[in-house]
PDB file of C-alpha atoms and ligand atoms in Angstrom:
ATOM      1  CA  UNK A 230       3.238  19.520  -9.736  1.00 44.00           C
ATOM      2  CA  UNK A 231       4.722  15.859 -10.372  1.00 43.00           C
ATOM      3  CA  UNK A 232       4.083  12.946  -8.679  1.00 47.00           C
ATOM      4  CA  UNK A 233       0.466  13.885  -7.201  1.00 63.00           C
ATOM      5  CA  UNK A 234      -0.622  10.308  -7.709  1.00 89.00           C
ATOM      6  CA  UNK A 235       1.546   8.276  -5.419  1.00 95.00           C
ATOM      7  CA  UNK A 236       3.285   8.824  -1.693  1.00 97.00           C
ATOM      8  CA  UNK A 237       5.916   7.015  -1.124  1.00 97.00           C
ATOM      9  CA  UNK A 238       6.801   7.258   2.432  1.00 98.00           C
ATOM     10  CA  UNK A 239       8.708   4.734   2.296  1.00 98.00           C
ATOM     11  CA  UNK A 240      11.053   3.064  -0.191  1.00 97.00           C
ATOM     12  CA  UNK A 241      13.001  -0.309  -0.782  1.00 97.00           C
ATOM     13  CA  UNK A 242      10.957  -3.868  -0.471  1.00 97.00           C
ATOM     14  CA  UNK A 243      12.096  -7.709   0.810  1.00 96.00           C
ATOM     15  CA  UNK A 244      11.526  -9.860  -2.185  1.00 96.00           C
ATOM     16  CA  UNK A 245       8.204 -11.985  -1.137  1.00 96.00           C
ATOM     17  CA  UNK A 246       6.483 -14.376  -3.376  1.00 97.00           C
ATOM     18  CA  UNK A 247       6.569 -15.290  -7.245  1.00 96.00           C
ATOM     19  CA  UNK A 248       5.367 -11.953  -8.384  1.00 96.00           C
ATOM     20  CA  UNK A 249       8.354 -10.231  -6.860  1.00 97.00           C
ATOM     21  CA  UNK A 250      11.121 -11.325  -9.334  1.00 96.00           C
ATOM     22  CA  UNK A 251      10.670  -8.876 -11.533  1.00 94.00           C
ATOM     23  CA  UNK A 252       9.661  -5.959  -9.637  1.00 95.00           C
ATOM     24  CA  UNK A 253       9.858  -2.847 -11.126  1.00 93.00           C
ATOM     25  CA  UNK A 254      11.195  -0.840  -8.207  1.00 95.00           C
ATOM     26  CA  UNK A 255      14.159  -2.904  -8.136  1.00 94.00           C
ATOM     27  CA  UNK A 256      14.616  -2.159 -12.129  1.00 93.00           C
ATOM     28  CA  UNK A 257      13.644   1.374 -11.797  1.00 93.00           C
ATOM     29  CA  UNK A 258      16.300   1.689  -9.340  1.00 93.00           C
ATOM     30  CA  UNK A 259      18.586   0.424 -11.277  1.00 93.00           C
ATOM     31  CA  UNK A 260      17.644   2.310 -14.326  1.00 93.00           C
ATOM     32  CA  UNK A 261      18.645   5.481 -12.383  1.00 93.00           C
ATOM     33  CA  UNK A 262      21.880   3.980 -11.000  1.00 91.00           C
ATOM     34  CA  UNK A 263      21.130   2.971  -7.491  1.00 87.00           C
ATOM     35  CA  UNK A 264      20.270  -0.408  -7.647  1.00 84.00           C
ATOM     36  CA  UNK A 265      21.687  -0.262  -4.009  1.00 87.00           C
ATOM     37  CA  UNK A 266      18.381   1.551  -2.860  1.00 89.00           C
ATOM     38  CA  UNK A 267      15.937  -1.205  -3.262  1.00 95.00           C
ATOM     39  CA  UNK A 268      16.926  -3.218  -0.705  1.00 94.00           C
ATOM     40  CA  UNK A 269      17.641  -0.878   2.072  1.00 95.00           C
ATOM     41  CA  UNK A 270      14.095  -0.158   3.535  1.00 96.00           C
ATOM     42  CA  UNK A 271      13.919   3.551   4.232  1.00 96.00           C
ATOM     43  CA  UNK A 272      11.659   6.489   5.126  1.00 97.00           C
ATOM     44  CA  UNK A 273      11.681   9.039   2.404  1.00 97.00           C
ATOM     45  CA  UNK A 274      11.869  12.710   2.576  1.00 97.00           C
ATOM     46  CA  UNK A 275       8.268  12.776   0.966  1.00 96.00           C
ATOM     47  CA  UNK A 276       7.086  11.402   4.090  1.00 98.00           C
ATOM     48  CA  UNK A 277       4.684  14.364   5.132  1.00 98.00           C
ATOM     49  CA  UNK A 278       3.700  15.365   1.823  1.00 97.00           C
ATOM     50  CA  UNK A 279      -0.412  14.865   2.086  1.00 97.00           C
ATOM     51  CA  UNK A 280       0.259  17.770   5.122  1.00 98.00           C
ATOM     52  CA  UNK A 281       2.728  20.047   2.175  1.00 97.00           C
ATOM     53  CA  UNK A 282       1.003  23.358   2.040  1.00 98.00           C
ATOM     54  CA  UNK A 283       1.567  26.118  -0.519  1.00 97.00           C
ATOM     55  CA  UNK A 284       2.511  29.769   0.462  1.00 98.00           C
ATOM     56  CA  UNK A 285      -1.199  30.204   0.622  1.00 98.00           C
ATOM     57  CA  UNK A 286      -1.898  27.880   3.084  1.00 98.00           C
ATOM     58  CA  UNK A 287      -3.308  25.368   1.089  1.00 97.00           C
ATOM     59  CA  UNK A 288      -3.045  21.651   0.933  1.00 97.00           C
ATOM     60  CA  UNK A 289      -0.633  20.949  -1.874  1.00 95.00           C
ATOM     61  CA  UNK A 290      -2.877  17.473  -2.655  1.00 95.00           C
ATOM     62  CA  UNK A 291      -6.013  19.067  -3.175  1.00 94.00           C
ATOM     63  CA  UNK A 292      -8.960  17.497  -1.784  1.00 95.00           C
ATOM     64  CA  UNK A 293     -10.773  14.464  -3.822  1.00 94.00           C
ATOM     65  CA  UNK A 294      -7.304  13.396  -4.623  1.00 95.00           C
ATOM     66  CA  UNK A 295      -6.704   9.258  -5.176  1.00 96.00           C
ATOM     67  CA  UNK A 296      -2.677   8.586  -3.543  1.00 97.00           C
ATOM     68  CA  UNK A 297      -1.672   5.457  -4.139  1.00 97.00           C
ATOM     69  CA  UNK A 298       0.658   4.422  -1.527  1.00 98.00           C
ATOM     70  CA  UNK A 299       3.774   2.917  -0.919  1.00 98.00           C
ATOM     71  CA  UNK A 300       4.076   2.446  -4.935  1.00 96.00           C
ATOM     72  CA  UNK A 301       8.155   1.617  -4.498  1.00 96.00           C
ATOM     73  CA  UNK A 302       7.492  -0.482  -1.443  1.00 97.00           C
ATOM     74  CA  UNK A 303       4.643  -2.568   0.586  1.00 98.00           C
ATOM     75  CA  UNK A 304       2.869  -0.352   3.206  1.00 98.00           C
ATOM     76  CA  UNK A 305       2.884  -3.654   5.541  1.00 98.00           C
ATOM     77  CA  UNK A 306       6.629  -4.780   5.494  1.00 97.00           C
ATOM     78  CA  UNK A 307       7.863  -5.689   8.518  1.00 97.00           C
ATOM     79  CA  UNK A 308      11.153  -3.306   8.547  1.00 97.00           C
ATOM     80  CA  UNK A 309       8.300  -0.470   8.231  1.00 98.00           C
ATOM     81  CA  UNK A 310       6.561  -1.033  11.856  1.00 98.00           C
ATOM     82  CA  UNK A 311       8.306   1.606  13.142  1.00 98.00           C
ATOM     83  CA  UNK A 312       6.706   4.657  10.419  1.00 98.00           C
ATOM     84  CA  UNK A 313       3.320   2.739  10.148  1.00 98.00           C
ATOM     85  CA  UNK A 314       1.244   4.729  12.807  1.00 98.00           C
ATOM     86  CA  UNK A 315       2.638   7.955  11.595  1.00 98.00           C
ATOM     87  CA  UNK A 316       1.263   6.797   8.395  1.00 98.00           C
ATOM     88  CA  UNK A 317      -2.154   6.139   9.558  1.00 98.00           C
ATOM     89  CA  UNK A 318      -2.564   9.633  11.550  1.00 98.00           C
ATOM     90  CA  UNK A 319      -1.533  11.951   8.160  1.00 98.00           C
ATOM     91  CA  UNK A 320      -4.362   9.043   6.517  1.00 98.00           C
ATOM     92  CA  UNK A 321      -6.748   9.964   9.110  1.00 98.00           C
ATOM     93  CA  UNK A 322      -5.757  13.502   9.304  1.00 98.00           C
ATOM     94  CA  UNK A 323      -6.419  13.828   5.246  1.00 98.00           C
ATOM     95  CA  UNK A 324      -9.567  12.424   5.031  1.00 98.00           C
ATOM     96  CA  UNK A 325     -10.901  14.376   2.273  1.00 97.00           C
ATOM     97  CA  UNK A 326      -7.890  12.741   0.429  1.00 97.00           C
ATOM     98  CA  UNK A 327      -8.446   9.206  -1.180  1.00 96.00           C
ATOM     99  CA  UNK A 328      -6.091   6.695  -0.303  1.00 98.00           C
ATOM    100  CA  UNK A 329      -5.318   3.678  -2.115  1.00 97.00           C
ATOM    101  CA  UNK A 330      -2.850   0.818  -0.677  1.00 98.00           C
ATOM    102  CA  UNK A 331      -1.881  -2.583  -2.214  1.00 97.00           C
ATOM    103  CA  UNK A 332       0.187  -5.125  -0.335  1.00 98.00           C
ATOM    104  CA  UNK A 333       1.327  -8.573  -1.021  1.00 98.00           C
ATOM    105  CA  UNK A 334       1.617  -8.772   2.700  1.00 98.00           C
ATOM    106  CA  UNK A 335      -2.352  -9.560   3.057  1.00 97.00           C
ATOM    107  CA  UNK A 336      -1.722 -11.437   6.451  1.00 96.00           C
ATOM    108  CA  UNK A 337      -0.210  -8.369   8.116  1.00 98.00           C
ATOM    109  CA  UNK A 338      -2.735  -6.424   7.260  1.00 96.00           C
ATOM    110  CA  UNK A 339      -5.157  -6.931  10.047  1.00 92.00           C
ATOM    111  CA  UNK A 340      -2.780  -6.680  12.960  1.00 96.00           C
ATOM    112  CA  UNK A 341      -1.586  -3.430  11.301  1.00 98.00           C
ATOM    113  CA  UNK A 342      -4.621  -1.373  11.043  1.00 98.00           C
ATOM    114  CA  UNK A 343      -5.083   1.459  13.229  1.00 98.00           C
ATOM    115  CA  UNK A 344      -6.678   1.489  16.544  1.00 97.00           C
ATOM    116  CA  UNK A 345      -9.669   3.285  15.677  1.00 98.00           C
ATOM    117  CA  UNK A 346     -10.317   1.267  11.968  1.00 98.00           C
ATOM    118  CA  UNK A 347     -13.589   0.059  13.356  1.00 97.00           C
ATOM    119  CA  UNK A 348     -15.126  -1.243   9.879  1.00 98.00           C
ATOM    120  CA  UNK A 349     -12.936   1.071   7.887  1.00 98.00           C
ATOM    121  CA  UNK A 350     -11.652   4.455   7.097  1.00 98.00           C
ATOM    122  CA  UNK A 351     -13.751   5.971   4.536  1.00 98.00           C
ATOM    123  CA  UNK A 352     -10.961   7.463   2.673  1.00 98.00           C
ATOM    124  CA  UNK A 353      -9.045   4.135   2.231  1.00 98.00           C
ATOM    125  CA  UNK A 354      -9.029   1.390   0.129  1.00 98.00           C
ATOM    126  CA  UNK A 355      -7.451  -1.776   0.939  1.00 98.00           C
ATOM    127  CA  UNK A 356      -6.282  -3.809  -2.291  1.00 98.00           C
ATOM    128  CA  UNK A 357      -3.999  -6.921  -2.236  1.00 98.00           C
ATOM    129  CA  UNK A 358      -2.176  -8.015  -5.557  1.00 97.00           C
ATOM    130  CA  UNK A 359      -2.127 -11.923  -6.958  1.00 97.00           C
ATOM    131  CA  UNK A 360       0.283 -13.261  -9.341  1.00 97.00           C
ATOM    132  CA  UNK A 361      -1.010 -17.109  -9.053  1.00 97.00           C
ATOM    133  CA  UNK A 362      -3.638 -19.544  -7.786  1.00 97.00           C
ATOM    134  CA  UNK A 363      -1.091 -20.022  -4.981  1.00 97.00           C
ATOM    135  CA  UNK A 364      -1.367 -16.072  -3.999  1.00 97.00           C
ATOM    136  CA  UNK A 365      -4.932 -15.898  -4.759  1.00 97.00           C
ATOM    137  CA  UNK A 366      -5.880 -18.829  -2.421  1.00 96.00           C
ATOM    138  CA  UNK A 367      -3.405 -17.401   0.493  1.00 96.00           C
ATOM    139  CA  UNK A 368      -4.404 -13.521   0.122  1.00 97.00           C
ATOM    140  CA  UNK A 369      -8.185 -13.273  -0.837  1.00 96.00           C
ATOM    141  CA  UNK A 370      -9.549 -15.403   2.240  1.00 96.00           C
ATOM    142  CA  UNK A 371      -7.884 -12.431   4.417  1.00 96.00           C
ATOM    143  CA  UNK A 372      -9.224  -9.505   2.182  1.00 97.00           C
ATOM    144  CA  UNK A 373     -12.629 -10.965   2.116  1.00 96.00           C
ATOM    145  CA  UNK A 374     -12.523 -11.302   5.814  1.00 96.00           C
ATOM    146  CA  UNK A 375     -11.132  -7.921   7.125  1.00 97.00           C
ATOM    147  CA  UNK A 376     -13.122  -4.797   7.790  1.00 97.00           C
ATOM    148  CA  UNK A 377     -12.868  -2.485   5.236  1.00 98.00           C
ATOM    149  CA  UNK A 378     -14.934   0.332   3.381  1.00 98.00           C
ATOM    150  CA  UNK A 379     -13.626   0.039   0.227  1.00 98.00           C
ATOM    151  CA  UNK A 380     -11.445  -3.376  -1.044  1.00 98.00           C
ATOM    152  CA  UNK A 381      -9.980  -4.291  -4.444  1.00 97.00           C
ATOM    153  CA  UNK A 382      -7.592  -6.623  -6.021  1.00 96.00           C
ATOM    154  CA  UNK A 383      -5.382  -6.956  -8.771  1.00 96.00           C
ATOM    155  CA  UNK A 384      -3.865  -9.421 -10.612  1.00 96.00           C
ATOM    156  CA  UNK A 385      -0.637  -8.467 -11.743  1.00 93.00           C
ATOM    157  CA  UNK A 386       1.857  -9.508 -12.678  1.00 95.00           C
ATOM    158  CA  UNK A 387      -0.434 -12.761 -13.860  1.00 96.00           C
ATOM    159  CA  UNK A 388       2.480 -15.332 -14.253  1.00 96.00           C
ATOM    160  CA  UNK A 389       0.158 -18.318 -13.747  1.00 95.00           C
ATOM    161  CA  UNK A 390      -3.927 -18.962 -13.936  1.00 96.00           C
ATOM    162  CA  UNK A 391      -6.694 -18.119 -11.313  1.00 96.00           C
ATOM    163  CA  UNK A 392      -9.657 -19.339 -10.589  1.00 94.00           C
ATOM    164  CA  UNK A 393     -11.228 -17.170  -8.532  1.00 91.00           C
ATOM    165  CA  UNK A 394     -14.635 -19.172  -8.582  1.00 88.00           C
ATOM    166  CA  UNK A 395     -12.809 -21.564  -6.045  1.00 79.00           C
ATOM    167  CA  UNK A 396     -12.390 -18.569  -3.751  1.00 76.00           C
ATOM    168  CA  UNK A 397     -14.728 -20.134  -1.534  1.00 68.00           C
ATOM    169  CA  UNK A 398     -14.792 -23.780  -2.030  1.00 64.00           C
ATOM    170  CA  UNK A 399     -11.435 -24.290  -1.002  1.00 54.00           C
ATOM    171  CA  UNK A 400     -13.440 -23.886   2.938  1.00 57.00           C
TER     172      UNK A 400
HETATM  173  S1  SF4 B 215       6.245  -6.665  -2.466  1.00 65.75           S
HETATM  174 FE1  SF4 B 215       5.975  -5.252  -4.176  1.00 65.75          FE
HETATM  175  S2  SF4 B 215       7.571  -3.693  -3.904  1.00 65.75           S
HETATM  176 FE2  SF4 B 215       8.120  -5.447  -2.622  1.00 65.75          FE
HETATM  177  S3  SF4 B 215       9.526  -6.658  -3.903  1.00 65.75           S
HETATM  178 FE3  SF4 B 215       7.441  -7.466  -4.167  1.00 65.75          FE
HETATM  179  S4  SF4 B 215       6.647  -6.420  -5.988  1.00 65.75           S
HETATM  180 FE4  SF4 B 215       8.419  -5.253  -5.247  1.00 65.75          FE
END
């Protein structure tokens, strides 16, 4: 089966900060001739796929599985409000399923966490992504801050320093 490591349920992004301009959903879509598709925000027919059974019965993602999510979009974009819940309840629904979701979005994150996050589902990780010092000192204050069970961050695409060790003497 392809594609077991990502769910895409929805596709297309807003360009947001540095790190953006040369986003590789934008030049994949172009590589397969529809560079149209990366700026129309849409939901995808792989929506459902953590719930895809085989003719057995079975889960299709197997259980202990990591999905990285919204790999050809940001899970908190704006234009996405509307499929975000529906997102959360397969999440919670799957939670022998690992779920891993980056965002450049970090300040949407909080108001668009389920109802019932509490201090985290145990299946997901929350990651944001830095390009700069600018992004850094913006995103990682509202990482640290936010309950979560599991956090990460990555630095890509690293167009300019970071010093991470002023994280917290910039308060
Ligand atoms: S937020 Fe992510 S998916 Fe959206 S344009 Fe930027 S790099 Fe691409």
């Amino acid at each position: 089966m392809s594609d077991l490591k990502s769910w895409n349920p929805w596709h297309g992004c807003r360009k947001f900060s540095e790190g953006c301009a040369n986003c590789y959903m934008f030049a994949l879509d172009r590589a397969h001739g529809v560079p149209g598709q990366s700026g129309e925000i849409v939901r995808t027919k792989s929506f459902s796929k953590p719930l895809e059974r085989d003719r057995k019965g079975y889960f299709k993602i197997p259980a202990g599985y990591l999905l990285r999510v919204n790999m050809t979009s940001d899970t908190f974009l704006e234009e996405a409000d509307q499929w975000r819940d529906e997102m959360w309840r397969i999440i919670r629904y799957r939670s022998d399923v690992r779920f891993y979701i980056l965002t450049k979005r970090a300040r949407r994150m909080a108001e668009n966490l389920p109802g019932d996050w509490g201090e985290g589902y145990d299946n997901v990780q929350l990651n944001i992504t830095c390009e700069n010092q600018r992004a850094f000192d913006e995103r990682w204050p509202v990482l640290r801050d936010i309950p979560a069970r599991h956090k990460g961050m990555n630095l890509s695409p690293l167009i300019g320093p970071i010093d991470v060790s002023r994280a917290d003497r910039n308060e």
